[in-house]
Amino acid sequence: MADPATAPRDLPAELSLARLALRNRSVYWGGLLLCIIVVVAIVGPYFTAEPSALNPTNRLKPPGPNGVFGTDMLGRDLFSRVINGARVSLVVGLAVAVIAVSIGLFLGLIAGYIRVMDALIMRVMDGLMSIPAILLAIALISLSGATLTTVVIAIVIPEIPRVVRLVRAVVLTVREEPYVEAAISVGTRVPTIMARHVLPNTIAPLIVQATYICGSAMLTEAILGFLGAGIPPEIPSWGNIMSEGRTFFQLTPWIIFFPGLALAATVLAVNIVGDGLRDTLDPRIARNMR
Amino acid sequence: MLRYVLLRILSTIPVMVIVALFVFLMLRLAPGDPAAVIAGDYATAEDVARIREQLGLSDPIVVQFFRWVGSLMQGDLGISIFSGKPVSELIAQRIEPTLMLALTTITFAVLVAVPLGTLAAFKAGSWIDRFVMLFSVGGFSIPVFVLGYILIYIFSMTLKILPVQGYRSPFTDGLGPFLLHIALPSVTLSVIFIALISRMTRASVIEVLEEDYIRTARAKGQSEYNILIHHALRNAAVPVVTVIGIGIALLIGGVVVTESVFNIPGLGRLVLDAVLARDYPIIQGLILFFSFIYIVINLLIDLSYTLFDPRIRY
């Protein structure tokens, strides 16, 4: 499993990985699209109208002089709401990816290296995987109350098993490698073996997995919002905007279409980057795990 | 062989126990008194006490768990708080639309995705291949409900050839109305599966086409069609069937959303109504039910490998 992308070398690992990745066309164009979206999400809200400003005389207006994207049923500017919604989606996607990967990495290392824990952790993961993610998230949120934090946690939990399986698979392969056997035979302690030999091998497949988790987390967040089970309705997330647009869909379909397109474009950018990263960085594992 | 089948069936037991434990603890570990949570914001102290008594929440937690599992074994999923009906009865009432939606979706997805993925693999690198891959990334990226509304806009509102929403039973309303009503929801929900399955089919057919026996078949002068159907596709079936199993989880999530968009009175709607009403026995029961379905389907898929690949012998 010593593929060239993860084998130890003189350059700092992250730098060389990044250089390698940027040579891939998907990573380049997907990354560019994603960068534009991130910049708009950060800077945009300073230049647009207040997303919650009501304007009762200007309700359900089509795109035109009353706003690039028109207005919603309370006369709020849809363009401004969509721009502000980008922040919510990106924050949720990033937070879920980072937390799920961290927890999954920790549990996966333990499962892969400590035989006793393996059976226990993997059975729990099997159980978790067989619970439908959306249902689990809906149930967790309705039990604990809908806030940004509970939504993130509710999306993280069903994503963990995928990471654990991936990390465990890497650990199981790496521990059979001659260089690990050599390290064991000279008396290297387990934490050192983990840090020096096992961890570096998980980086490439984990980066790939993290992008996919980020994309699917943004979709899940929007679905939860759309179903009315997501973050509180006063926050203009794409899911919430679309949820409010449902009632008037036959009259004003653009209230769903604009945030929907924004969401699809963002997730598409993330997924394209993920596919490109998978092709360059990682070889077999990520493909089999998908 | 028989030994393997038995062991594989037995191996689902710990997974089911873990699911049950998780679902059980979810309500107990949630912040606050579960009886108060169930009773809702406007409940009186008597209501809370009544619910606590009804659910046996005053007993030790271990006793509660075993009593609950005991009734699960007898097919008792609990009683809905609001309607007072058994959860299993509510599930039975609502299962038909969901089952029909799932079946039509999977059938349609497999019929479209397998030929598409095979074609892409056979013409790897061509424009067909690139189109299939692009469609696949797109399918993963578009939210299922947005796609549903786009299709409603095109086919129901603009072209006016399909109904906007609702469900007709093939058994009581006839096949025609059923197909008209199920068409848009099925197509909507199947897109992500077409993406998933066609991608997997492409990958595994490409892999199989590099095998020695394909070269041998070509050397014998077999037609490309024969090679594809008899040699490649059969051997590519295992990963494709596996991905359909994984997809069942996606399907269940998708069903909830699709039923909501198209106003289909199935299990997905039952969940959402239960969430709004905070009817936890229904939510618990449905999570258990769906997890059970997922586990059983993946068990059947594991066992079906021997049919597709005679090399797999246990």
Tab-separated table of N, CA and C in Angstrom, chain A residues 142-281:
chain	number	residue	atom	x	y	z
A	142	SER	N	-35.072	16.597	16.876
A	142	SER	CA	-36.346	16.877	17.542
A	142	SER	C	-36.265	16.575	19.040
A	143	LEU	N	-35.341	15.697	19.423
A	143	LEU	CA	-35.167	15.413	20.851
A	143	LEU	C	-34.392	16.505	21.567
A	144	SER	N	-33.339	17.018	20.889
A	144	SER	CA	-32.434	17.916	21.601
A	144	SER	C	-32.700	19.383	21.290
A	145	GLY	N	-33.668	19.671	20.409
A	145	GLY	CA	-33.950	21.055	20.066
A	145	GLY	C	-33.075	21.506	18.921
A	146	ALA	N	-33.657	22.288	17.989
A	146	ALA	CA	-32.927	22.662	16.781
A	146	ALA	C	-32.059	23.900	16.987
A	147	THR	N	-30.742	23.694	16.993
A	147	THR	CA	-29.808	24.817	16.944
A	147	THR	C	-28.750	24.439	15.919
A	148	LEU	N	-27.891	25.374	15.553
A	148	LEU	CA	-26.834	25.081	14.591
A	148	LEU	C	-25.976	23.915	15.096
A	149	THR	N	-25.658	23.938	16.407
A	149	THR	CA	-24.806	22.887	16.987
A	149	THR	C	-25.472	21.516	16.912
A	150	THR	N	-26.735	21.423	17.326
A	150	THR	CA	-27.373	20.100	17.315
A	150	THR	C	-27.513	19.584	15.886
A	151	VAL	N	-27.768	20.489	14.930
A	151	VAL	CA	-27.871	20.055	13.540
A	151	VAL	C	-26.540	19.467	13.074
A	152	VAL	N	-25.430	20.166	13.399
A	152	VAL	CA	-24.113	19.657	13.009
A	152	VAL	C	-23.863	18.287	13.645
A	153	ILE	N	-24.149	18.163	14.937
A	153	ILE	CA	-23.927	16.876	15.613
A	153	ILE	C	-24.787	15.782	14.983
A	154	ALA	N	-26.051	16.127	14.711
A	154	ALA	CA	-26.963	15.130	14.140
A	154	ALA	C	-26.510	14.677	12.755
A	155	ILE	N	-25.821	15.564	12.010
A	155	ILE	CA	-25.327	15.147	10.693
A	155	ILE	C	-24.011	14.388	10.840
A	156	VAL	N	-23.204	14.753	11.850
A	156	VAL	CA	-21.904	14.104	12.059
A	156	VAL	C	-22.077	12.615	12.393
A	157	ILE	N	-22.976	12.313	13.332
A	157	ILE	CA	-23.067	10.937	13.851
A	157	ILE	C	-23.216	9.874	12.749
A	158	PRO	N	-24.162	10.047	11.801
A	158	PRO	CA	-24.261	8.994	10.783
A	158	PRO	C	-23.063	8.949	9.826
A	159	GLU	N	-22.243	10.004	9.763
A	159	GLU	CA	-21.099	10.003	8.843
A	159	GLU	C	-19.879	9.277	9.424
A	160	ILE	N	-19.848	9.149	10.769
A	160	ILE	CA	-18.661	8.579	11.416
A	160	ILE	C	-18.302	7.166	10.925
A	161	PRO	N	-19.295	6.236	10.807
A	161	PRO	CA	-18.918	4.863	10.441
A	161	PRO	C	-18.105	4.763	9.147
A	162	ARG	N	-18.438	5.586	8.150
A	162	ARG	CA	-17.703	5.526	6.886
A	162	ARG	C	-16.216	5.812	7.107
A	163	VAL	N	-15.932	6.836	7.955
A	163	VAL	CA	-14.541	7.199	8.221
A	163	VAL	C	-13.839	6.091	8.993
A	164	VAL	N	-14.531	5.559	10.008
A	164	VAL	CA	-13.924	4.505	10.827
A	164	VAL	C	-13.535	3.313	9.948
A	165	ARG	N	-14.454	2.886	9.071
A	165	ARG	CA	-14.170	1.751	8.189
A	165	ARG	C	-12.951	2.024	7.320
A	166	LEU	N	-12.901	3.239	6.780
A	166	LEU	CA	-11.791	3.615	5.904
A	166	LEU	C	-10.459	3.562	6.652
A	167	VAL	N	-10.413	4.228	7.822
A	167	VAL	CA	-9.173	4.287	8.589
A	167	VAL	C	-8.752	2.882	9.025
A	168	ARG	N	-9.733	2.108	9.488
A	168	ARG	CA	-9.434	0.751	9.928
A	168	ARG	C	-8.832	-0.061	8.787
A	169	ALA	N	-9.405	0.071	7.587
A	169	ALA	CA	-8.885	-0.667	6.432
A	169	ALA	C	-7.424	-0.291	6.166
A	170	VAL	N	-7.127	1.020	6.261
A	170	VAL	CA	-5.753	1.466	6.027
A	170	VAL	C	-4.826	0.875	7.087
A	171	VAL	N	-5.245	0.966	8.366
A	171	VAL	CA	-4.405	0.472	9.453
A	171	VAL	C	-4.119	-1.017	9.269
A	172	LEU	N	-5.169	-1.790	8.933
A	172	LEU	CA	-4.990	-3.230	8.784
A	172	LEU	C	-3.990	-3.548	7.672
A	173	THR	N	-3.994	-2.749	6.596
A	173	THR	CA	-3.037	-2.991	5.516
A	173	THR	C	-1.643	-2.588	5.950
A	174	VAL	N	-1.549	-1.392	6.554
A	174	VAL	CA	-0.224	-0.853	6.886
A	174	VAL	C	0.488	-1.716	7.930
A	175	ARG	N	-0.252	-2.250	8.896
A	175	ARG	CA	0.422	-2.981	9.976
A	175	ARG	C	1.089	-4.255	9.486
A	176	GLU	N	0.734	-4.706	8.280
A	176	GLU	CA	1.387	-5.881	7.712
A	176	GLU	C	2.648	-5.511	6.930
A	177	GLU	N	2.866	-4.205	6.722
A	177	GLU	CA	4.004	-3.775	5.904
A	177	GLU	C	5.322	-4.096	6.613
A	178	PRO	N	6.359	-4.440	5.805
A	178	PRO	CA	7.657	-4.763	6.408
A	178	PRO	C	8.209	-3.636	7.277
A	179	TYR	N	7.985	-2.357	6.870
A	179	TYR	CA	8.581	-1.285	7.668
A	179	TYR	C	7.937	-1.152	9.034
A	180	VAL	N	6.654	-1.565	9.140
A	180	VAL	CA	6.017	-1.539	10.455
A	180	VAL	C	6.526	-2.710	11.298
A	181	GLU	N	6.651	-3.863	10.649
A	181	GLU	CA	7.205	-5.020	11.360
A	181	GLU	C	8.604	-4.698	11.871
A	182	ALA	N	9.382	-4.029	11.028
A	182	ALA	CA	10.737	-3.636	11.428
A	182	ALA	C	10.688	-2.717	12.637
A	183	ALA	N	9.764	-1.747	12.589
A	183	ALA	CA	9.639	-0.798	13.693
A	183	ALA	C	9.269	-1.536	14.987
A	184	ILE	N	8.336	-2.506	14.857
A	184	ILE	CA	7.945	-3.263	16.044
A	184	ILE	C	9.138	-4.046	16.589
A	185	SER	N	9.888	-4.658	15.665
A	185	SER	CA	10.987	-5.529	16.100
A	185	SER	C	12.108	-4.758	16.792
A	186	VAL	N	12.287	-3.486	16.480
A	186	VAL	CA	13.312	-2.724	17.195
A	186	VAL	C	12.744	-2.071	18.450
A	187	GLY	N	11.478	-2.395	18.774
A	187	GLY	CA	10.925	-1.941	20.036
A	187	GLY	C	10.290	-0.558	20.012
A	188	THR	N	9.865	-0.091	18.838
A	188	THR	CA	9.186	1.205	18.784
A	188	THR	C	7.830	1.077	19.482
A	189	ARG	N	7.478	2.085	20.261
A	189	ARG	CA	6.226	2.017	21.000
A	189	ARG	C	5.031	2.286	20.078
A	190	VAL	N	3.868	1.733	20.474
A	190	VAL	CA	2.679	1.824	19.623
A	190	VAL	C	2.323	3.267	19.212
A	191	PRO	N	2.281	4.227	20.165
A	191	PRO	CA	1.921	5.594	19.753
A	191	PRO	C	2.864	6.140	18.687
A	192	THR	N	4.149	5.800	18.804
A	192	THR	CA	5.116	6.288	17.814
A	192	THR	C	4.870	5.650	16.452
A	193	ILE	N	4.592	4.349	16.456
A	193	ILE	CA	4.304	3.667	15.187
A	193	ILE	C	3.078	4.296	14.533
A	194	MET	N	2.082	4.548	15.364
A	194	MET	CA	0.857	5.181	14.875
A	194	MET	C	1.168	6.504	14.195
A	195	ALA	N	1.889	7.359	14.928
A	195	ALA	CA	2.140	8.710	14.445
A	195	ALA	C	3.058	8.709	13.230
A	196	ARG	N	4.074	7.853	13.241
A	196	ARG	CA	5.082	7.932	12.199
A	196	ARG	C	4.739	7.107	10.962
A	197	HIS	N	4.093	5.965	11.160
A	197	HIS	CA	3.886	5.073	10.019
A	197	HIS	C	2.433	4.937	9.583
A	198	VAL	N	1.521	4.890	10.556
A	198	VAL	CA	0.128	4.628	10.194
A	198	VAL	C	-0.584	5.910	9.765
A	199	LEU	N	-0.462	6.943	10.586
A	199	LEU	CA	-1.176	8.194	10.324
A	199	LEU	C	-0.913	8.770	8.929
A	200	PRO	N	0.365	8.864	8.511
A	200	PRO	CA	0.620	9.444	7.184
A	200	PRO	C	-0.100	8.703	6.057
A	201	ASN	N	-0.298	7.409	6.220
A	201	ASN	CA	-0.963	6.634	5.181
A	201	ASN	C	-2.462	6.890	5.119
A	202	THR	N	-3.021	7.448	6.213
A	202	THR	CA	-4.462	7.705	6.207
A	202	THR	C	-4.784	9.076	5.615
A	203	ILE	N	-3.762	9.957	5.514
A	203	ILE	CA	-4.052	11.346	5.125
A	203	ILE	C	-4.729	11.457	3.761
A	204	ALA	N	-4.149	10.825	2.751
A	204	ALA	CA	-4.709	10.980	1.404
A	204	ALA	C	-6.154	10.480	1.308
A	205	PRO	N	-6.429	9.233	1.699
A	205	PRO	CA	-7.831	8.796	1.606
A	205	PRO	C	-8.769	9.619	2.491
A	206	LEU	N	-8.269	10.126	3.633
A	206	LEU	CA	-9.141	10.919	4.510
A	206	LEU	C	-9.500	12.266	3.894
A	207	ILE	N	-8.528	12.883	3.187
A	207	ILE	CA	-8.839	14.163	2.537
A	207	ILE	C	-9.953	13.950	1.513
A	208	VAL	N	-9.825	12.867	0.740
A	208	VAL	CA	-10.842	12.555	-0.263
A	208	VAL	C	-12.194	12.337	0.411
A	209	GLN	N	-12.195	11.514	1.458
A	209	GLN	CA	-13.439	11.210	2.165
A	209	GLN	C	-14.045	12.472	2.766
A	210	ALA	N	-13.184	13.352	3.287
A	210	ALA	CA	-13.674	14.585	3.918
A	210	ALA	C	-14.426	15.455	2.914
A	211	THR	N	-13.937	15.519	1.667
A	211	THR	CA	-14.659	16.348	0.685
A	211	THR	C	-16.041	15.759	0.412
A	212	TYR	N	-16.112	14.424	0.291
A	212	TYR	CA	-17.428	13.814	0.054
A	212	TYR	C	-18.362	14.054	1.241
A	213	ILE	N	-17.820	13.944	2.454
A	213	ILE	CA	-18.644	14.168	3.643
A	213	ILE	C	-19.142	15.609	3.663
A	214	CYS	N	-18.250	16.536	3.301
A	214	CYS	CA	-18.619	17.951	3.257
A	214	CYS	C	-19.799	18.151	2.305
A	215	GLY	N	-19.710	17.580	1.104
A	215	GLY	CA	-20.794	17.702	0.128
A	215	GLY	C	-22.095	17.105	0.635
A	216	SER	N	-22.007	15.894	1.181
A	216	SER	CA	-23.249	15.254	1.605
A	216	SER	C	-23.823	15.934	2.849
A	217	ALA	N	-22.955	16.514	3.689
A	217	ALA	CA	-23.451	17.246	4.870
A	217	ALA	C	-24.246	18.480	4.454
A	218	MET	N	-23.761	19.176	3.409
A	218	MET	CA	-24.504	20.354	2.951
A	218	MET	C	-25.867	19.957	2.404
A	219	LEU	N	-25.904	18.831	1.688
A	219	LEU	CA	-27.199	18.339	1.184
A	219	LEU	C	-28.125	17.964	2.335
A	220	THR	N	-27.572	17.242	3.324
A	220	THR	CA	-28.403	16.815	4.451
A	220	THR	C	-28.942	18.024	5.215
A	221	GLU	N	-28.076	19.010	5.414
A	221	GLU	CA	-28.518	20.211	6.147
A	221	GLU	C	-29.694	20.862	5.414
A	222	ALA	N	-29.573	20.955	4.067
A	222	ALA	CA	-30.644	21.576	3.280
A	222	ALA	C	-31.918	20.747	3.360
A	223	ILE	N	-31.770	19.415	3.297
A	223	ILE	CA	-32.942	18.542	3.377
A	223	ILE	C	-33.638	18.719	4.725
A	224	LEU	N	-32.846	18.762	5.810
A	224	LEU	CA	-33.429	18.945	7.146
A	224	LEU	C	-34.166	20.279	7.222
A	225	GLY	N	-33.534	21.329	6.691
A	225	GLY	CA	-34.169	22.640	6.689
A	225	GLY	C	-35.461	22.614	5.888
A	226	PHE	N	-35.379	21.969	4.718
A	226	PHE	CA	-36.540	21.877	3.836
A	226	PHE	C	-37.699	21.156	4.517
A	227	LEU	N	-37.377	20.115	5.280
A	227	LEU	CA	-38.420	19.341	5.965
A	227	LEU	C	-38.919	20.048	7.219
A	228	GLY	N	-38.294	21.183	7.556
A	228	GLY	CA	-38.706	21.911	8.748
A	228	GLY	C	-38.116	21.323	10.009
A	229	ALA	N	-37.069	20.489	9.863
A	229	ALA	CA	-36.459	19.852	11.028
A	229	ALA	C	-35.013	20.298	11.192
A	230	GLY	N	-34.626	21.373	10.543
A	230	GLY	CA	-33.227	21.796	10.574
A	230	GLY	C	-32.989	22.956	11.504
A	231	ILE	N	-31.966	23.774	11.162
A	231	ILE	CA	-31.636	24.902	12.022
A	231	ILE	C	-32.797	25.895	12.069
A	232	PRO	N	-32.885	26.685	13.163
A	232	PRO	CA	-34.055	27.543	13.383
A	232	PRO	C	-34.401	28.400	12.156
A	233	PRO	N	-35.700	28.550	11.875
A	233	PRO	CA	-36.154	29.219	10.649
A	233	PRO	C	-35.691	30.666	10.510
A	234	GLU	N	-35.308	31.331	11.625
A	234	GLU	CA	-34.901	32.734	11.466
A	234	GLU	C	-33.529	32.867	10.811
A	235	ILE	N	-32.756	31.771	10.777
A	235	ILE	CA	-31.468	31.805	10.078
A	235	ILE	C	-31.713	31.528	8.595
A	236	PRO	N	-31.266	32.427	7.708
A	236	PRO	CA	-31.547	32.227	6.290
A	236	PRO	C	-30.632	31.175	5.658
A	237	SER	N	-30.881	29.896	5.948
A	237	SER	CA	-30.108	28.854	5.274
A	237	SER	C	-30.852	28.482	3.997
A	238	TRP	N	-30.133	27.873	3.062
A	238	TRP	CA	-30.784	27.515	1.794
A	238	TRP	C	-31.970	26.585	2.023
A	239	GLY	N	-31.794	25.628	2.935
A	239	GLY	CA	-32.892	24.705	3.229
A	239	GLY	C	-34.116	25.445	3.758
A	240	ASN	N	-33.876	26.405	4.671
A	240	ASN	CA	-34.993	27.167	5.241
A	240	ASN	C	-35.697	28.020	4.193
A	241	ILE	N	-34.900	28.664	3.315
A	241	ILE	CA	-35.510	29.501	2.270
A	241	ILE	C	-36.417	28.645	1.389
A	242	MET	N	-35.911	27.455	1.004
A	242	MET	CA	-36.700	26.587	0.130
A	242	MET	C	-37.933	26.060	0.848
A	243	SER	N	-37.778	25.792	2.152
A	243	SER	CA	-38.905	25.314	2.934
A	243	SER	C	-40.029	26.352	2.931
A	244	GLU	N	-39.643	27.630	3.089
A	244	GLU	CA	-40.654	28.696	3.083
A	244	GLU	C	-41.254	28.889	1.697
A	245	GLY	N	-40.469	28.560	0.662
A	245	GLY	CA	-40.963	28.751	-0.698
A	245	GLY	C	-41.949	27.687	-1.159
A	246	ARG	N	-42.050	26.595	-0.390
A	246	ARG	CA	-42.885	25.468	-0.830
A	246	ARG	C	-44.337	25.855	-1.059
A	247	THR	N	-44.882	26.603	-0.096
A	247	THR	CA	-46.295	26.957	-0.153
A	247	THR	C	-46.648	27.692	-1.442
A	248	PHE	N	-45.680	28.500	-1.921
A	248	PHE	CA	-45.980	29.357	-3.068
A	248	PHE	C	-45.359	28.830	-4.353
A	249	PHE	N	-44.970	27.525	-4.333
A	249	PHE	CA	-44.178	27.032	-5.455
A	249	PHE	C	-44.877	27.238	-6.805
A	250	GLN	N	-46.184	26.955	-6.871
A	250	GLN	CA	-46.874	27.057	-8.159
A	250	GLN	C	-46.934	28.510	-8.644
A	251	LEU	N	-46.842	29.436	-7.680
A	251	LEU	CA	-46.948	30.862	-7.997
A	251	LEU	C	-45.559	31.440	-8.271
A	252	THR	N	-44.617	31.135	-7.391
A	252	THR	CA	-43.283	31.740	-7.462
A	252	THR	C	-42.194	30.672	-7.347
A	253	PRO	N	-42.039	29.853	-8.409
A	253	PRO	CA	-41.081	28.734	-8.323
A	253	PRO	C	-39.641	29.171	-8.068
A	254	TRP	N	-39.304	30.433	-8.398
A	254	TRP	CA	-37.903	30.840	-8.246
A	254	TRP	C	-37.439	30.865	-6.798
A	255	ILE	N	-38.371	30.958	-5.845
A	255	ILE	CA	-37.948	30.967	-4.436
A	255	ILE	C	-37.266	29.647	-4.093
A	256	ILE	N	-37.671	28.556	-4.768
A	256	ILE	CA	-36.985	27.286	-4.559
A	256	ILE	C	-35.809	27.140	-5.514
A	257	PHE	N	-35.981	27.602	-6.760
A	257	PHE	CA	-34.936	27.368	-7.763
A	257	PHE	C	-33.615	28.075	-7.452
A	258	PHE	N	-33.645	29.339	-7.035
A	258	PHE	CA	-32.376	30.056	-6.818
A	258	PHE	C	-31.515	29.439	-5.707
A	259	PRO	N	-32.082	29.273	-4.488
A	259	PRO	CA	-31.242	28.614	-3.471
A	259	PRO	C	-30.882	27.187	-3.865
A	260	GLY	N	-31.799	26.500	-4.579
A	260	GLY	CA	-31.532	25.131	-5.016
A	260	GLY	C	-30.335	25.080	-5.950
A	261	LEU	N	-30.287	26.023	-6.897
A	261	LEU	CA	-29.157	26.063	-7.823
A	261	LEU	C	-27.860	26.398	-7.089
A	262	ALA	N	-27.951	27.358	-6.155
A	262	ALA	CA	-26.759	27.730	-5.387
A	262	ALA	C	-26.216	26.520	-4.638
A	263	LEU	N	-27.126	25.774	-4.019
A	263	LEU	CA	-26.723	24.592	-3.267
A	263	LEU	C	-26.119	23.539	-4.196
A	264	ALA	N	-26.813	23.274	-5.326
A	264	ALA	CA	-26.322	22.261	-6.258
A	264	ALA	C	-24.931	22.647	-6.769
A	265	ALA	N	-24.729	23.947	-7.088
A	265	ALA	CA	-23.432	24.390	-7.603
A	265	ALA	C	-22.334	24.189	-6.559
A	266	THR	N	-22.651	24.527	-5.293
A	266	THR	CA	-21.650	24.377	-4.239
A	266	THR	C	-21.283	22.919	-4.022
A	267	VAL	N	-22.315	22.063	-3.922
A	267	VAL	CA	-22.051	20.640	-3.700
A	267	VAL	C	-21.311	20.051	-4.904
A	268	LEU	N	-21.703	20.494	-6.106
A	268	LEU	CA	-21.037	20.021	-7.317
A	268	LEU	C	-19.547	20.370	-7.278
A	269	ALA	N	-19.240	21.626	-6.897
A	269	ALA	CA	-17.842	22.055	-6.823
A	269	ALA	C	-17.068	21.160	-5.858
A	270	VAL	N	-17.671	20.918	-4.682
A	270	VAL	CA	-17.005	20.084	-3.675
A	270	VAL	C	-16.802	18.661	-4.204
A	271	ASN	N	-17.845	18.101	-4.838
A	271	ASN	CA	-17.741	16.734	-5.344
A	271	ASN	C	-16.734	16.597	-6.473
A	272	ILE	N	-16.659	17.629	-7.339
A	272	ILE	CA	-15.679	17.573	-8.434
A	272	ILE	C	-14.267	17.580	-7.852
A	273	VAL	N	-14.047	18.449	-6.863
A	273	VAL	CA	-12.742	18.468	-6.191
A	273	VAL	C	-12.464	17.090	-5.588
A	274	GLY	N	-13.481	16.515	-4.944
A	274	GLY	CA	-13.326	15.193	-4.333
A	274	GLY	C	-12.926	14.135	-5.344
A	275	ASP	N	-13.624	14.114	-6.499
A	275	ASP	CA	-13.301	13.130	-7.541
A	275	ASP	C	-11.874	13.317	-8.038
A	276	GLY	N	-11.500	14.581	-8.243
A	276	GLY	CA	-10.148	14.865	-8.733
A	276	GLY	C	-9.105	14.434	-7.721
A	277	LEU	N	-9.356	14.759	-6.460
A	277	LEU	CA	-8.420	14.363	-5.399
A	277	LEU	C	-8.294	12.852	-5.331
A	278	ARG	N	-9.433	12.165	-5.481
A	278	ARG	CA	-9.403	10.719	-5.400
A	278	ARG	C	-8.524	10.147	-6.516
A	279	ASP	N	-8.686	10.710	-7.732
A	279	ASP	CA	-7.905	10.186	-8.845
A	279	ASP	C	-6.413	10.425	-8.665
A	280	THR	N	-6.047	11.590	-8.077
A	280	THR	CA	-4.623	11.868	-7.957
A	280	THR	C	-4.023	11.291	-6.678
A	281	LEU	N	-4.687	11.570	-5.532
A	281	LEU	CA	-4.070	11.196	-4.262
A	281	LEU	C	-4.239	9.733	-3.977
